[in-house]
Amino acid sequence: MTATEIKHAEEYYQITFPSELKSFLMEILPTSPGFYYWNDYTLENQNYIRQALHAPIHALLFDI
């Protein structure tokens, strides 16, 4: 990914990537299961990423 693509993903999903992850994504874009496709803005992928981002909050609320 380019720095511009990373910045767009951060703004779009309202997150901040750690600098190490930014460097990693700028060197190689993993396509293996378990990695997110941050520059794929299809509705299906957006939902997949948002679900992953919200999972910890939902888990905490479920346990309360």
Tab-separated table of C-alpha atoms in Angstrom:
chain	number	residue	atom	x	y	z
A	1	MET	CA	0.000	0.000	0.000
A	2	THR	CA	1.083	3.560	-0.520
A	3	ALA	CA	1.188	6.119	2.276
A	4	THR	CA	-1.869	7.756	0.698
A	5	GLU	CA	-3.806	4.471	0.713
A	6	ILE	CA	-2.903	3.872	4.354
A	7	LYS	CA	-3.992	7.395	5.319
A	8	HIS	CA	-7.274	6.893	3.459
A	9	ALA	CA	-7.938	3.598	5.274
A	10	GLU	CA	-7.154	5.225	8.638
A	11	GLU	CA	-9.545	8.075	7.932
A	12	TYR	CA	-12.234	5.837	6.465
A	13	TYR	CA	-12.263	3.378	9.386
A	14	GLN	CA	-11.375	6.053	11.992
A	15	ILE	CA	-8.336	4.160	13.246
A	16	THR	CA	-4.591	4.734	13.498
A	17	PHE	CA	-2.183	2.074	12.341
A	18	PRO	CA	0.969	1.621	14.442
A	19	SER	CA	4.069	2.777	12.579
A	20	GLU	CA	5.374	-0.812	12.348
A	21	LEU	CA	2.173	-1.945	10.630
A	22	LYS	CA	2.326	0.997	8.229
A	23	SER	CA	5.882	0.044	7.295
A	24	PHE	CA	4.869	-3.586	6.860
A	25	LEU	CA	1.894	-2.730	4.640
A	26	MET	CA	4.050	-0.421	2.539
A	27	GLU	CA	6.539	-3.229	1.904
A	28	ILE	CA	4.169	-6.122	1.308
A	29	LEU	CA	0.416	-6.525	1.081
A	30	PRO	CA	-0.441	-9.913	2.609
A	31	THR	CA	-3.168	-11.918	0.899
A	32	SER	CA	-3.265	-14.851	3.300
A	33	PRO	CA	-6.334	-15.620	5.407
A	34	GLY	CA	-6.252	-13.621	8.623
A	35	PHE	CA	-5.031	-10.397	7.041
A	36	TYR	CA	-7.410	-7.573	6.235
A	37	TYR	CA	-7.648	-5.985	2.793
A	38	TRP	CA	-7.517	-2.365	3.901
A	39	ASN	CA	-7.629	-0.999	0.358
A	40	ASP	CA	-10.678	-3.050	-0.713
A	41	TYR	CA	-13.769	-0.886	-0.236
A	42	THR	CA	-16.377	-3.381	-1.402
A	43	LEU	CA	-19.378	-3.517	0.897
A	44	GLU	CA	-18.594	-7.096	1.900
A	45	ASN	CA	-15.026	-6.229	2.899
A	46	GLN	CA	-16.088	-3.046	4.689
A	47	ASN	CA	-18.531	-5.063	6.785
A	48	TYR	CA	-15.868	-7.691	7.499
A	49	ILE	CA	-13.379	-5.090	8.732
A	50	ARG	CA	-15.955	-3.162	10.751
A	51	GLN	CA	-17.132	-6.376	12.392
A	52	ALA	CA	-13.540	-7.168	13.363
A	53	LEU	CA	-12.983	-3.654	14.717
A	54	HIS	CA	-16.146	-3.803	16.829
A	55	ALA	CA	-15.708	-7.395	18.066
A	56	PRO	CA	-13.790	-6.515	21.280
A	57	ILE	CA	-16.440	-3.976	22.313
A	58	HIS	CA	-19.277	-6.398	21.620
A	59	ALA	CA	-17.472	-9.100	23.600
A	60	LEU	CA	-17.057	-6.797	26.597
A	61	LEU	CA	-20.683	-5.705	26.487
A	62	PHE	CA	-21.806	-9.321	26.258
A	63	ASP	CA	-19.816	-10.227	29.387
A	64	ILE	CA	-21.254	-7.412	31.500
